[in-house]
XYZ file of N, CA and C in Angstrom:
744
model
N 89.422 61.456 82.702
C 88.205 61.755 81.922
C 87.681 62.988 82.737
N 88.128 63.216 83.937
C 87.364 64.235 84.689
C 87.740 65.669 84.430
N 89.142 65.637 83.688
C 89.630 66.720 83.659
C 89.348 67.247 82.015
N 88.731 66.333 81.299
C 88.368 66.714 79.802
C 87.023 67.578 79.668
N 86.403 67.557 80.682
C 85.073 68.385 80.241
C 83.877 67.290 79.956
N 82.877 67.978 79.958
C 81.652 67.275 79.612
C 81.339 66.849 78.255
N 81.822 67.854 77.237
C 81.972 67.518 75.983
C 82.901 66.545 75.577
N 83.908 66.527 75.871
C 84.725 65.473 75.758
C 84.442 63.948 76.335
N 83.758 64.192 77.548
C 83.336 62.650 78.105
C 82.235 62.154 77.285
N 81.503 63.206 76.809
C 80.279 62.577 75.731
C 80.707 62.131 74.426
N 81.836 62.492 74.036
C 82.379 61.899 72.805
C 83.080 60.648 72.775
N 83.512 60.260 74.041
C 84.088 59.285 74.267
C 83.142 58.002 74.733
N 82.278 57.655 73.699
C 81.610 56.562 73.663
C 82.306 55.301 73.564
N 81.737 54.147 73.917
C 82.418 52.863 73.633
C 82.496 52.587 72.313
N 81.710 52.940 71.334
C 81.609 52.431 70.050
C 82.629 53.240 69.323
N 82.924 54.616 69.595
C 83.793 55.489 69.021
C 85.144 54.922 69.528
N 85.440 54.575 70.530
C 86.645 54.165 70.954
C 87.079 52.676 70.294
N 85.962 51.953 70.294
C 86.429 50.570 69.472
C 86.691 50.997 68.126
N 86.011 51.887 67.368
C 86.026 52.009 65.999
C 87.509 52.877 65.635
N 87.905 53.730 66.604
C 89.449 54.440 66.317
C 90.346 53.811 66.993
N 90.162 52.863 67.695
C 91.265 52.129 68.217
C 91.793 52.715 69.448
N 91.041 52.666 70.586
C 91.638 52.923 71.961
C 92.234 54.255 72.009
N 93.476 54.167 72.505
C 94.582 55.300 72.785
C 94.592 56.305 71.783
N 94.598 55.928 70.412
C 94.605 56.910 69.265
C 93.465 57.780 69.410
N 92.227 57.293 69.831
C 90.941 58.062 69.828
C 91.103 59.254 70.814
N 91.706 58.772 72.062
C 91.783 59.778 73.029
C 92.882 60.642 72.418
N 94.014 60.288 71.983
C 94.806 61.664 71.444
C 94.089 62.344 70.763
N 93.300 61.896 69.560
C 92.578 62.699 68.633
C 91.758 63.705 69.178
N 91.074 63.400 70.300
C 90.060 64.171 70.990
C 90.758 65.333 71.699
N 91.867 65.019 72.197
C 92.619 65.926 72.920
C 93.217 66.910 72.267
N 93.650 66.633 71.144
C 94.166 67.434 70.024
C 93.036 68.263 69.529
N 91.856 67.903 69.159
C 90.883 68.690 68.507
C 90.002 69.566 69.608
N 90.330 69.381 71.090
C 89.586 70.141 72.031
C 90.061 71.543 71.964
N 88.967 72.608 72.304
C 89.411 73.942 72.073
C 90.271 74.349 73.371
N 91.320 75.229 73.158
C 92.047 75.583 74.205
C 91.339 76.330 75.387
N 91.686 76.473 76.649
C 91.145 77.111 77.529
C 92.089 77.742 78.572
N 91.837 78.989 79.055
C 92.737 79.532 80.020
C 92.560 78.724 81.463
N 93.848 78.543 82.023
C 93.705 77.671 83.177
C 93.906 78.681 84.422
N 92.925 78.401 85.307
C 92.832 79.135 86.430
C 92.694 78.181 87.645
N 93.332 78.466 88.851
C 93.201 77.482 89.910
C 91.934 77.808 90.851
N 91.321 78.887 90.688
C 90.328 79.400 91.407
C 88.968 79.512 90.387
N 87.856 79.814 91.055
C 86.559 79.846 90.147
C 86.546 81.244 89.407
N 85.808 81.344 88.433
C 86.133 82.544 87.545
C 85.301 83.698 88.385
N 84.453 83.363 89.134
C 83.543 84.497 89.840
C 84.156 84.796 91.129
N 85.548 84.254 91.500
C 86.210 84.545 92.671
C 87.303 85.721 92.147
N 87.321 85.815 90.885
C 88.552 87.032 90.338
C 87.735 88.466 90.785
N 88.540 89.148 91.402
C 88.224 90.350 92.259
C 87.963 91.299 90.992
N 86.696 91.899 90.945
C 86.231 92.711 89.432
C 85.954 94.275 90.266
N 86.256 94.532 91.565
C 85.840 95.731 91.866
C 86.766 97.010 91.484
N 86.051 97.946 90.897
C 86.812 98.977 90.240
C 87.737 99.755 91.213
N 87.107 99.839 92.644
C 87.786 100.746 93.519
C 88.641 99.794 94.342
N 89.199 98.614 93.864
C 90.197 97.826 94.569
C 91.490 98.506 94.171
N 92.433 98.735 95.506
C 93.534 99.473 95.686
C 93.419 100.980 95.995
N 92.005 101.389 95.971
C 91.898 102.723 96.449
C 92.302 103.216 97.830
N 92.628 104.543 98.238
C 92.787 104.911 99.625
C 91.603 104.880 100.277
N 91.627 104.213 101.563
C 90.599 104.168 102.406
C 90.410 105.506 103.195
N 91.485 106.160 103.470
C 91.289 107.647 104.066
C 90.888 108.666 103.119
N 91.738 108.746 101.862
C 91.540 110.050 100.885
C 90.386 109.805 99.902
N 89.908 108.362 99.888
C 88.662 108.250 98.968
C 89.036 108.663 97.500
N 90.311 108.136 97.157
C 90.386 108.441 95.738
C 90.155 107.417 94.923
N 89.642 107.604 93.594
C 89.139 106.553 92.691
C 90.499 105.817 92.320
N 90.378 104.571 91.875
C 91.221 103.806 91.089
C 91.698 104.505 89.905
N 92.819 104.661 89.906
C 93.124 105.293 88.638
C 93.528 104.375 87.535
N 93.522 102.886 87.885
C 93.552 102.095 86.558
C 94.943 102.014 86.204
N 95.068 101.722 84.929
C 96.688 101.491 84.461
C 96.962 102.949 84.256
N 98.438 102.842 84.780
C 98.967 104.351 84.579
C 100.189 104.125 83.471
N 100.008 105.008 82.420
C 101.179 104.709 81.591
C 102.357 105.421 81.821
N 103.514 104.989 81.786
C 104.907 105.716 82.013
C 105.410 106.388 80.933
N 105.522 107.558 81.005
C 105.964 108.440 79.980
C 107.499 108.755 80.402
N 108.189 108.849 79.216
C 109.769 109.170 79.249
C 109.951 110.018 78.074
N 110.773 110.944 78.275
C 111.513 111.655 77.150
C 112.707 110.947 76.355
N 112.675 111.012 75.222
C 113.698 110.376 74.402
C 115.036 111.126 74.519
N 114.984 112.317 74.897
C 116.260 113.021 75.117
C 117.025 112.593 76.253
N 118.240 112.788 76.157
C 119.174 112.340 77.191
C 118.893 113.059 78.451
N 119.151 112.607 79.636
C 118.976 113.132 80.938
C 120.174 114.321 81.169
N 119.908 115.423 82.021
C 120.949 116.436 82.269
C 121.919 115.733 83.051
N 123.186 116.104 82.823
C 124.323 115.665 83.654
C 124.679 116.523 84.614
N 125.159 116.275 85.911
C 125.382 117.225 86.815
C 126.649 117.848 86.323
N 126.885 119.117 86.676
C 128.131 120.030 86.416
C 129.110 119.842 87.289
N 130.295 119.294 87.332
C 131.206 119.091 88.476
C 132.263 120.071 88.455
N 132.483 120.835 87.563
C 133.204 121.942 87.419
C 132.964 123.196 88.216
N 133.615 123.580 89.320
C 133.007 124.873 89.897
C 132.905 126.118 89.218
N 134.049 126.075 88.163
C 134.048 127.460 87.465
C 132.840 127.511 86.483
N 132.074 126.500 86.329
C 130.956 126.476 85.351
C 129.612 126.662 86.145
N 129.719 126.567 87.353
C 128.424 126.944 88.049
C 127.845 127.917 87.914
N 126.451 128.236 87.810
C 125.779 129.629 87.603
C 125.837 130.215 89.028
N 126.040 131.654 89.016
C 125.610 132.151 90.487
C 124.361 132.342 90.905
N 124.046 131.975 92.150
C 122.504 131.982 92.278
C 122.354 133.456 93.199
N 121.582 134.282 92.584
C 121.401 135.736 93.378
C 120.310 135.638 94.226
N 120.332 135.897 95.230
C 119.331 136.079 96.300
C 119.313 137.455 96.884
N 118.067 137.650 97.315
C 117.544 139.109 97.855
C 118.613 139.387 99.118
N 119.006 140.759 99.278
C 119.679 140.752 100.632
C 118.721 140.879 101.774
N 117.285 141.188 101.383
C 116.369 141.234 102.532
C 115.662 139.938 102.734
N 116.080 138.787 102.147
C 115.384 137.510 102.528
C 115.296 137.270 103.976
N 114.343 136.410 104.350
C 113.856 136.380 105.625
C 114.965 135.231 106.211
N 115.355 134.452 105.378
C 116.215 133.270 106.048
C 117.594 133.988 106.252
N 118.020 134.961 105.984
C 119.026 135.696 106.445
C 119.339 136.034 108.019
N 118.030 136.028 108.637
C 117.894 136.247 109.985
C 118.306 135.138 110.779
N 118.699 133.889 110.271
C 119.203 132.836 110.839
C 120.875 133.089 111.109
N 121.253 134.059 110.523
C 122.719 134.207 110.469
C 122.982 135.553 110.980
N 124.455 135.884 111.394
C 124.686 137.367 111.941
C 125.025 138.136 111.059
N 125.410 139.405 111.439
C 125.488 140.367 110.468
C 126.772 140.121 109.193
N 127.883 139.282 109.633
C 128.709 139.003 108.712
C 128.042 137.859 107.958
N 127.132 137.162 108.133
C 126.500 136.230 107.415
C 127.613 135.173 107.151
N 128.025 134.658 108.429
C 129.118 133.483 108.364
C 128.620 132.485 109.274
N 128.620 131.220 108.629
C 127.966 129.940 109.094
C 128.363 129.586 110.443
N 129.856 129.513 110.519
C 130.507 129.515 112.044
C 131.491 130.430 112.192
N 131.028 131.446 113.135
C 132.075 132.421 113.615
C 133.252 132.031 114.470
N 134.326 132.793 114.646
C 135.283 132.455 115.233
C 135.092 132.559 116.765
N 135.745 131.836 117.623
C 135.415 132.082 119.288
C 135.617 133.452 119.611
N 136.393 134.379 119.022
C 136.751 135.770 119.353
C 135.443 136.550 118.823
N 134.745 136.184 117.873
C 133.573 136.764 117.576
C 132.340 136.753 118.440
N 132.350 135.142 118.756
C 131.404 134.794 119.632
C 131.567 135.411 121.139
N 132.762 135.611 121.543
C 133.089 136.325 122.759
C 132.726 137.694 122.755
N 132.470 138.251 121.759
C 132.161 139.786 121.764
C 130.667 139.969 122.098
N 130.423 139.988 123.273
C 128.777 140.241 123.713
C 128.869 140.706 125.075
N 127.774 141.453 125.418
C 127.587 142.164 126.754
C 126.979 141.102 127.647
N 126.562 141.705 128.759
C 126.032 140.785 129.900
C 124.438 140.674 129.613
N 124.004 139.932 130.540
C 122.331 139.916 130.688
C 121.738 141.182 131.273
N 120.616 141.376 130.838
C 119.726 142.289 131.180
C 119.214 141.960 132.804
N 119.342 142.967 133.770
C 118.688 142.602 135.058
C 117.384 142.893 135.310
N 116.669 142.402 136.370
C 115.348 142.610 136.578
C 115.145 143.906 136.947
N 116.012 144.698 137.829
C 115.897 146.073 138.083
C 115.810 147.152 136.841
N 116.449 146.450 135.872
C 116.536 147.424 134.726
C 115.472 147.329 133.769
N 114.881 146.140 133.957
C 113.626 145.890 132.976
C 112.422 146.316 133.536
N 112.338 146.490 134.834
C 111.333 147.176 135.756
C 110.782 148.589 135.109
N 111.629 149.311 134.536
C 111.597 150.716 134.026
C 111.401 150.673 132.667
N 111.311 149.437 131.804
C 110.944 149.243 130.440
C 109.461 149.404 130.197
N 108.997 149.850 129.092
C 107.364 149.581 128.671
C 107.257 148.472 128.013
N 105.956 148.146 127.830
C 105.517 146.827 127.379
C 106.099 146.735 125.762
N 106.109 147.920 125.022
C 106.800 147.712 123.471
C 108.118 147.338 123.712
N 108.898 148.017 124.789
C 110.510 147.551 124.872
C 110.589 146.194 125.245
N 110.043 145.770 126.281
C 110.108 144.431 126.618
C 109.750 143.428 125.437
N 108.546 143.849 124.726
C 108.242 142.780 123.393
C 109.282 142.694 122.378
N 110.034 143.914 122.068
C 111.133 143.948 121.102
C 112.521 143.367 121.763
N 112.677 143.366 123.028
C 113.843 142.627 123.615
C 113.552 141.260 123.805
N 112.293 140.754 123.792
C 112.052 139.362 123.791
C 112.671 138.808 122.553
N 111.980 139.329 121.423
C 112.103 139.014 120.123
C 113.472 139.018 119.542
N 114.377 140.005 120.025
C 115.679 139.935 119.766
C 116.648 138.939 120.548
N 115.936 138.374 121.652
C 116.777 137.178 122.255
C 116.343 136.116 121.484
N 114.963 135.833 120.970
C 114.646 134.886 120.132
C 115.680 134.653 118.716
N 115.575 135.697 118.141
C 116.388 135.871 116.890
C 117.900 135.419 117.230
N 118.259 135.846 118.418
C 119.773 135.594 118.819
C 119.910 134.028 118.955
N 118.897 133.568 119.613
C 119.055 131.987 119.947
C 118.971 131.239 118.646
N 117.999 131.807 117.564
C 117.990 130.978 116.375
C 119.439 131.157 115.592
N 119.967 132.136 115.665
C 121.442 132.327 115.018
C 122.300 131.078 115.783
N 122.330 131.159 117.173
C 123.116 130.295 117.843
C 122.814 129.041 117.473
N 121.508 128.275 117.331
C 121.216 127.146 117.037
C 121.583 126.851 115.644
N 121.591 127.680 114.738
C 122.010 127.396 113.149
C 123.584 127.388 113.392
N 124.295 127.986 114.081
C 125.752 127.857 114.095
C 126.084 126.339 114.666
N 125.312 126.179 115.746
C 125.660 124.880 116.309
C 125.308 123.535 115.499
N 124.317 123.635 114.748
C 124.170 122.652 113.699
C 125.048 122.330 112.655
N 125.849 123.783 112.229
C 126.982 123.636 111.374
C 128.209 123.116 111.803
N 128.285 123.438 113.255
C 129.320 123.005 113.899
C 129.424 121.256 114.033
N 127.974 120.749 114.120
C 128.175 119.384 114.185
C 128.278 118.655 113.004
N 127.746 119.475 111.894
C 128.194 118.742 110.492
C 129.541 118.954 110.116
N 130.118 120.087 110.376
C 131.657 120.098 109.975
C 132.774 119.909 110.989
N 132.432 119.907 112.138
C 133.279 119.372 113.409
C 134.581 120.110 113.201
N 134.439 121.588 113.346
C 135.712 122.230 113.433
C 136.635 122.047 114.608
N 136.013 121.796 115.617
C 136.714 121.519 117.011
C 136.711 122.771 117.895
N 136.043 123.712 117.689
C 136.217 125.103 118.349
C 134.620 125.669 118.384
N 134.641 126.649 119.243
C 133.382 127.516 119.534
C 132.315 126.988 120.331
N 132.360 125.712 120.845
C 131.141 125.411 121.435
C 131.131 126.076 122.797
N 132.206 126.130 123.646
C 131.977 126.816 125.006
C 131.731 128.369 124.889
N 132.089 129.169 123.888
C 131.811 130.423 123.937
C 130.087 130.667 123.288
N 129.849 129.715 122.586
C 128.253 129.866 122.067
C 127.499 129.397 123.305
N 128.001 128.479 124.128
C 127.154 127.971 125.252
C 127.072 129.037 126.132
N 128.158 129.781 126.472
C 128.056 131.027 127.427
C 127.178 132.160 126.831
N 127.189 132.199 125.467
C 126.445 133.538 124.821
C 124.907 132.996 125.215
N 124.788 131.907 124.771
C 123.312 131.278 124.723
C 122.804 131.412 126.241
N 123.712 131.107 127.135
C 123.053 131.217 128.549
C 122.652 132.583 128.933
N 123.554 133.510 128.427
C 123.086 134.830 128.654
C 122.196 135.487 128.106
N 121.649 134.902 126.916
C 120.403 135.342 126.351
C 119.303 134.774 127.110
N 119.273 133.524 127.371
C 118.340 132.892 128.295
C 118.028 133.501 129.624
N 119.024 133.997 130.393
C 119.074 134.936 131.555
C 118.155 136.126 131.274
N 118.633 136.894 130.254
C 117.884 137.937 129.846
C 116.196 137.717 129.615
N 116.097 136.545 128.903
C 114.191 135.905 128.752
C 113.889 135.817 130.394
N 114.624 135.170 130.888
C 114.000 134.774 132.411
C 113.704 136.040 132.990
N 114.807 137.062 132.881
C 114.514 138.413 133.564
C 113.232 139.055 133.075
N 113.022 139.026 131.815
C 111.716 139.627 131.250
C 110.484 138.944 131.644
N 110.615 137.608 131.844
C 109.326 136.947 132.389
C 109.256 137.180 133.923
N 110.288 137.447 134.539
C 109.967 137.894 135.946
C 109.553 139.214 136.087
N 109.874 140.313 135.352
C 109.462 141.596 135.396
C 107.892 141.652 135.031
N 107.479 140.958 133.908
C 106.160 140.675 133.418
C 105.194 140.085 134.502
N 105.709 139.086 135.538
C 105.015 138.517 136.398
C 104.836 139.388 137.501
N 105.672 140.155 137.867
C 105.438 141.099 138.861
C 104.452 142.297 138.316
N 104.460 142.803 137.146
C 103.229 143.540 136.700
C 101.853 142.928 136.806
N 101.917 141.593 136.332
C 100.839 141.068 136.455
C 100.155 141.030 137.893
N 100.882 140.497 138.789
C 100.509 140.589 140.254
C 99.969 142.061 140.547
N 100.969 143.212 140.288
C 100.656 144.461 140.431
C 99.227 144.843 139.929
N 98.824 144.582 138.727
C 97.597 144.689 138.247
C 96.681 143.971 138.844
N 96.562 142.641 139.237
C 95.652 141.993 139.831
C 95.272 142.704 141.246
N 96.264 143.382 142.145
C 96.086 144.026 143.490
C 95.554 145.243 143.088
N 95.922 146.006 142.273
C 95.329 147.201 141.830
C 93.893 147.126 141.461
N 93.441 146.049 140.806
C 92.197 145.786 140.391
C 91.224 145.392 141.686
N 91.648 144.808 142.556
C 91.094 144.274 143.651
C 90.708 145.540 144.667
N 91.640 146.414 144.767
C 91.514 147.630 145.532
C 90.447 148.742 144.730
N 90.558 148.835 143.302
C 89.581 149.498 142.439
C 88.056 148.954 142.685
N 87.969 147.514 142.955
C 86.742 147.271 143.167
C 85.983 147.704 144.227
N 86.784 147.986 145.220
C 86.298 148.751 146.616
C 86.389 149.899 146.810
N 86.649 150.869 145.715
C 86.980 152.205 145.697
C 85.632 152.791 145.021
N 84.906 153.645 145.941
C 83.579 154.268 145.220
C 83.845 155.344 144.193
N 85.046 155.883 144.072
C 85.228 156.870 142.918
C 85.670 156.025 141.836
N 85.893 154.913 141.766
C 86.153 154.086 140.535
C 85.148 153.364 139.868
N 84.760 153.657 138.652
C 83.662 152.652 137.960
C 84.148 151.692 137.002
N 84.253 150.368 137.099
C 84.874 149.532 136.501
C 83.695 148.851 135.274
N 82.886 149.404 135.304
C 81.666 148.590 134.489
C 81.736 148.996 132.998
N 82.420 150.164 132.636
C 82.722 150.655 131.305
C 81.644 151.246 130.667
N 80.570 151.721 131.366
C 79.281 152.567 130.763
C 79.833 154.055 130.998
N 80.636 154.468 131.989
C 80.724 155.958 132.205
C 82.212 155.983 132.461
N 82.555 157.254 133.000
C 83.960 157.609 133.306
C 84.463 156.633 134.282
N 85.782 156.399 134.079
C 86.327 155.164 135.026
C 86.471 155.670 136.393
N 87.018 157.159 136.413
C 87.226 157.676 137.825
C 86.572 158.892 138.030
N 85.829 158.902 139.039
C 85.018 160.393 139.119
C 85.418 160.725 140.953
N 86.147 161.731 141.030
C 86.633 162.188 142.332
C 85.407 162.855 143.022
N 85.583 162.799 144.301
C 84.342 163.640 145.106
C 84.828 164.965 145.112
N 83.710 165.658 145.490
C 83.964 167.216 145.834
C 84.416 167.398 147.305
N 85.326 168.450 147.534
C 85.935 168.559 148.909
C 84.941 169.256 149.813
N 85.265 168.974 151.188
C 84.358 169.030 152.139
C 84.559 170.775 152.543
N 83.393 171.294 153.082
C 83.450 172.657 153.251
C 84.543 173.024 154.629
N 84.867 172.182 155.233
C 85.678 172.322 156.394
C 87.098 172.468 155.812
N 87.565 171.611 154.848
C 88.854 171.922 154.196
C 88.820 173.259 153.637
N 87.892 173.478 152.797
C 87.945 174.767 152.183
C 88.483 175.976 153.278
N 87.494 176.126 154.377
C 87.724 177.069 155.342
C 89.156 177.101 155.796
N 89.825 175.903 156.202
C 90.964 175.890 156.565
C 91.848 176.333 155.633
N 91.783 176.130 154.297
C 92.650 176.556 153.189
C 92.486 178.061 153.269
N 91.269 178.614 153.232
C 91.158 180.111 153.316
C 91.833 180.634 154.587
N 91.851 180.107 155.463
C 92.255 180.859 156.860
C 93.679 180.632 156.613
N 94.343 179.610 156.264
C 95.814 179.650 155.888
C 96.142 180.623 154.869
N 95.549 181.159 153.990
C 95.909 182.204 152.997
C 95.729 183.569 153.614
N 94.976 183.746 154.581
C 94.758 184.910 155.464
C 95.762 185.069 156.221
N 96.301 183.972 156.953
C 97.340 184.241 157.847
C 98.722 184.083 157.052
N 99.024 184.234 155.939
C 100.170 184.295 155.156
C 100.768 185.718 155.404
N 100.167 186.737 154.966
C 100.637 187.991 155.350
C 101.246 188.118 156.605
N 100.416 187.854 157.790
C 101.151 187.863 159.233
C 102.334 187.171 159.154
N 102.469 186.084 158.578
C 103.663 185.278 158.746
C 104.763 185.822 158.050
N 104.527 186.788 156.794
C 105.544 187.513 156.163
C 106.040 188.618 157.011
N 105.161 189.364 157.655
C 105.414 190.497 158.319
C 106.231 190.180 159.616
N 105.919 188.940 160.207
C 106.617 188.551 161.392
C 108.081 188.145 161.088
N 108.146 187.468 159.861
C 109.676 187.066 159.458
C 110.530 188.485 159.159
N 109.704 189.453 158.752
C 110.413 190.898 158.567
C 111.043 191.480 159.640
N 110.105 191.412 160.935
C 110.378 192.150 162.238
C 111.567 191.254 162.748
N 111.548 189.805 162.545
C 112.723 189.060 163.008
C 113.917 189.481 162.420
N 114.005 189.678 161.099
C 115.078 190.033 160.375
C 115.605 191.467 161.075
N 114.696 192.333 161.337
C 115.219 193.743 161.695
C 115.882 193.576 163.081
N 115.206 192.664 164.045
C 115.774 192.492 165.296
C 117.309 191.918 165.090
N 117.362 191.098 164.189
C 118.774 190.331 164.046
C 119.696 191.489 163.624
N 119.246 192.540 162.839
C 120.471 193.554 162.346
C 120.582 194.466 163.379
């Protein structure tokens, strides 16, 4: 009786059951009862939040029901015949070509990798300007990118050659980069020492408000000495002529 609800329990009176005949009355009431949806939880416990399922980070609204659309046409099939493939035209000036050598080969031969020079020495780089060192540094970076691309291709294809030559070439490029850092570090220390000396020099102004270098005037004693040297010059010339005459 508990599961039939209040309406069904009210109709099951004793007189009605006696008139209808016991079990037949119960069957008739069950058949005439309106159908109800079955829920194991209370109706207010059903989640009715519109933002349920939304992202807590992006705060995107709940999209609701998403209809899946599809085309009635057949899906394209991949072309397996190499002769029917379309040629992909790329620009010869594309930036990704910088990860390949001049021949644009993914895996060069050991002879091609072995054709390289030596690393730059620190003594040679000391005479280079800042712009030259900057260009040389990025040339080394580009060379190492090419070697890294070739190494990845070797790991994929596994040809069985070229690792030793590529390692030697990469080591020489790294030696050049190390020499560039060494030369720049020396210049930095020289600049710090020159700045320390300039701060104690009265002829140099580091404030930036006027000329950086203002030489002092010469002393009068130095000027008289120079004048006297000029006056003595003709006498020295005459003495040299007399000495030559005596020799003759």
